[in-house]
Amino acid sequence: MTQSYTALAQHVRTAGLNSRTRWFYGLLCAGLLLGLAGIATGVILLGHTWLQLLMAGALGVLLTQVAFVGHEASHRQVLASGPANDRVGWVLATVLVGISYSWWMNKHTRHHGNPNKLGKDPDIEVDTFSFVTEDAAGRRGLMAWFTRHQGVFFFPLLLLEGVNLHVKSVRSLWTNRQTKGQRLELTVLTLRFVIYLAAVFWFLPLGMAFAFLGIQLAVFGLYMGASFAPNHIGMPIVPRDVKLDFLSKQVRTSRNVSGGWWATVLMGGLNYQIEHHLFPSMPRPHLAAARRLVREHCRVADVPYAETNLIAAWGIVIRYLNEVGLAAKDTFRCPILGQLR
């Protein structure tokens, strides 16, 4: 199967799908900056009216789109140079969005290396939610009840994910003093929060300022979580002792979201999750063309290729989390790649 991936990668290179698309990211970043300027203008013009909450929601959406580009920069999709991509990603994530770039890189790199693998992928480690039955079965008391119904709570709790991302970023930098550039990043994050909060509370009345922050953070968290959740939740879990070749490991644990260009705009290219995992440095505009090559390759190689629409994907996420949660009460087997032993 390693030779199979090598052949696929050769087809992708021949088609020129790994080439940089600076024009696309230049236009995208310019559009995002214009959007940010438009929101700032709207906030000034609307004054002390509750229409400011529309601006708050728009800011939550825009910051999520900025985070998508930061994610792409972290994968070397934007520019040719690795350090240049890191600088772009650092500015977008740390300065604009308020998320630690170093924390994200560490976590996300480990995820890409072993998606959905027990003991390796940090995205399936137990936290508020349990993603595997062993973790769900270990819950007790109130958390056991919550876990049995966790699918129902998943999307409502994403409204708090924006706050969670900010808190985890600061906590990571504060506790991991050996992180390269830790002091600078922590200082910049702190200044970002101080300046943003000072601006909101200086310009808006107290109650309206709190409402503005609440809406912005809720929209940001929900949008981020709803975009990343369909990628792997509900796909097979790889046991600790199972080793897979690169193609199988990335394709079998990932899910695409259909919808074409509108899904790409909405999800920042995350809708092509399979192609992104196979070719993580591939720029967003090339993913659709890569999908055609990958689908055909997987058909010939008899590798399952998962793709569904966004609504169905969200339904799978909710259903899977509820089923896993039943392990707190009953015995339930979540999808395991045991057949690949």
mmCIF file of N, CA, C and O in Angstrom, residues 130 132-133 136 147-151 234 316-335:
data_model
loop_
_atom_site.group_PDB
_atom_site.id
_atom_site.type_symbol
_atom_site.label_atom_id
_atom_site.label_comp_id
_atom_site.label_asym_id
_atom_site.label_seq_id
_atom_site.Cartn_x
_atom_site.Cartn_y
_atom_site.Cartn_z
ATOM 1 N N SER A 130 -16.180 12.316 25.848
ATOM 2 C CA SER A 130 -15.470 11.045 25.691
ATOM 3 C C SER A 130 -15.653 10.583 24.257
ATOM 4 O O SER A 130 -16.786 10.495 23.770
ATOM 5 N N VAL A 132 -14.044 7.641 23.065
ATOM 6 C CA VAL A 132 -13.913 6.183 22.989
ATOM 7 C C VAL A 132 -14.604 5.572 24.201
ATOM 8 O O VAL A 132 -14.730 6.201 25.257
ATOM 9 N N THR A 133 -15.026 4.340 24.055
ATOM 10 C CA THR A 133 -15.845 3.701 25.078
ATOM 11 C C THR A 133 -15.111 3.501 26.397
ATOM 12 O O THR A 133 -15.718 3.560 27.459
ATOM 13 N N ALA A 136 -15.448 6.625 28.327
ATOM 14 C CA ALA A 136 -16.831 6.832 28.755
ATOM 15 C C ALA A 136 -17.190 5.923 29.917
ATOM 16 O O ALA A 136 -17.890 6.325 30.856
ATOM 17 N N THR A 147 -22.173 12.074 30.087
ATOM 18 C CA THR A 147 -21.553 11.322 28.995
ATOM 19 C C THR A 147 -22.574 10.486 28.245
ATOM 20 O O THR A 147 -22.491 10.325 27.026
ATOM 21 N N ARG A 148 -23.573 9.942 28.949
ATOM 22 C CA ARG A 148 -24.606 9.153 28.274
ATOM 23 C C ARG A 148 -25.418 10.004 27.301
ATOM 24 O O ARG A 148 -26.007 9.476 26.367
ATOM 25 N N HIS A 149 -25.445 11.327 27.530
ATOM 26 C CA HIS A 149 -26.223 12.223 26.679
ATOM 27 C C HIS A 149 -25.333 13.254 25.984
ATOM 28 O O HIS A 149 -25.813 14.290 25.520
ATOM 29 N N GLN A 150 -24.031 12.972 25.887
ATOM 30 C CA GLN A 150 -23.085 13.985 25.446
ATOM 31 C C GLN A 150 -23.329 14.467 24.017
ATOM 32 O O GLN A 150 -23.044 15.625 23.697
ATOM 33 N N GLY A 151 -23.882 13.615 23.175
ATOM 34 C CA GLY A 151 -24.166 14.046 21.811
ATOM 35 C C GLY A 151 -25.167 15.185 21.765
ATOM 36 O O GLY A 151 -25.054 16.108 20.941
ATOM 37 N N GLY A 234 -16.701 9.938 14.680
ATOM 38 C CA GLY A 234 -17.571 8.929 14.097
ATOM 39 C C GLY A 234 -16.870 8.052 13.079
ATOM 40 O O GLY A 234 -17.443 7.074 12.593
ATOM 41 N N ILE A 316 -24.104 12.374 12.246
ATOM 42 C CA ILE A 316 -23.212 11.267 12.600
ATOM 43 C C ILE A 316 -22.435 11.594 13.868
ATOM 44 O O ILE A 316 -22.266 10.740 14.750
ATOM 45 N N VAL A 317 -21.973 12.830 13.982
ATOM 46 C CA VAL A 317 -21.228 13.258 15.171
ATOM 47 C C VAL A 317 -22.078 13.106 16.421
ATOM 48 O O VAL A 317 -21.639 12.521 17.430
ATOM 49 N N ILE A 318 -23.301 13.609 16.377
ATOM 50 C CA ILE A 318 -24.196 13.532 17.535
ATOM 51 C C ILE A 318 -24.504 12.086 17.884
ATOM 52 O O ILE A 318 -24.424 11.671 19.056
ATOM 53 N N ARG A 319 -24.839 11.291 16.873
ATOM 54 C CA ARG A 319 -25.201 9.901 17.111
ATOM 55 C C ARG A 319 -24.020 9.105 17.679
ATOM 56 O O ARG A 319 -24.170 8.315 18.623
ATOM 57 N N TYR A 320 -22.833 9.329 17.126
ATOM 58 C CA TYR A 320 -21.654 8.606 17.594
ATOM 59 C C TYR A 320 -21.332 8.940 19.051
ATOM 60 O O TYR A 320 -21.068 8.042 19.867
ATOM 61 N N LEU A 321 -21.380 10.217 19.394
ATOM 62 C CA LEU A 321 -21.070 10.611 20.762
ATOM 63 C C LEU A 321 -22.078 10.020 21.753
ATOM 64 O O LEU A 321 -21.695 9.593 22.852
ATOM 65 N N ASN A 322 -23.345 9.993 21.368
ATOM 66 C CA ASN A 322 -24.351 9.383 22.242
ATOM 67 C C ASN A 322 -24.123 7.892 22.394
ATOM 68 O O ASN A 322 -24.274 7.323 23.486
ATOM 69 N N GLU A 323 -23.752 7.233 21.307
ATOM 70 C CA GLU A 323 -23.511 5.788 21.368
ATOM 71 C C GLU A 323 -22.298 5.479 22.237
ATOM 72 O O GLU A 323 -22.315 4.531 23.028
ATOM 73 N N VAL A 324 -21.232 6.270 22.064
ATOM 74 C CA VAL A 324 -20.053 6.081 22.916
ATOM 75 C C VAL A 324 -20.425 6.320 24.374
ATOM 76 O O VAL A 324 -19.981 5.615 25.276
ATOM 77 N N GLY A 325 -21.272 7.319 24.605
ATOM 78 C CA GLY A 325 -21.679 7.628 25.964
ATOM 79 C C GLY A 325 -22.407 6.499 26.654
ATOM 80 O O GLY A 325 -22.419 6.427 27.892
ATOM 81 N N LEU A 326 -23.035 5.620 25.894
ATOM 82 C CA LEU A 326 -23.740 4.491 26.485
ATOM 83 C C LEU A 326 -22.798 3.561 27.229
ATOM 84 O O LEU A 326 -23.230 2.764 28.065
ATOM 85 N N ALA A 327 -21.501 3.666 26.949
ATOM 86 C CA ALA A 327 -20.531 2.815 27.642
ATOM 87 C C ALA A 327 -20.473 3.132 29.125
ATOM 88 O O ALA A 327 -19.986 2.331 29.922
ATOM 89 N N ALA A 328 -20.948 4.323 29.502
ATOM 90 C CA ALA A 328 -20.993 4.658 30.926
ATOM 91 C C ALA A 328 -22.067 3.846 31.635
ATOM 92 O O ALA A 328 -22.094 3.774 32.856
ATOM 93 N N LYS A 329 -22.955 3.229 30.841
ATOM 94 C CA LYS A 329 -24.053 2.447 31.417
ATOM 95 C C LYS A 329 -24.029 1.024 30.912
ATOM 96 O O LYS A 329 -24.200 0.081 31.674
ATOM 97 N N ASP A 330 -23.834 0.863 29.607
ATOM 98 C CA ASP A 330 -23.845 -0.456 28.989
ATOM 99 C C ASP A 330 -22.531 -0.681 28.255
ATOM 100 O O ASP A 330 -21.669 0.169 28.191
ATOM 101 N N THR A 331 -22.398 -1.821 27.646
ATOM 102 C CA THR A 331 -21.234 -2.124 26.837
ATOM 103 C C THR A 331 -21.565 -1.821 25.387
ATOM 104 O O THR A 331 -22.535 -2.309 24.835
ATOM 105 N N PHE A 332 -20.720 -0.994 24.784
ATOM 106 C CA PHE A 332 -20.932 -0.615 23.378
ATOM 107 C C PHE A 332 -19.587 -0.601 22.678
ATOM 108 O O PHE A 332 -18.601 -0.117 23.226
ATOM 109 N N ARG A 333 -19.546 -1.115 21.478
ATOM 110 C CA ARG A 333 -18.290 -1.139 20.726
ATOM 111 C C ARG A 333 -18.315 -0.041 19.665
ATOM 112 O O ARG A 333 -19.111 -0.089 18.736
ATOM 113 N N CYS A 334 -17.428 0.934 19.822
ATOM 114 C CA CYS A 334 -17.322 1.971 18.809
ATOM 115 C C CYS A 334 -16.531 1.418 17.636
ATOM 116 O O CYS A 334 -15.874 0.402 17.730
ATOM 117 N N PRO A 335 -16.613 2.088 16.468
ATOM 118 C CA PRO A 335 -15.904 1.580 15.292
ATOM 119 C C PRO A 335 -14.419 1.422 15.558
ATOM 120 O O PRO A 335 -13.743 2.349 15.967
#
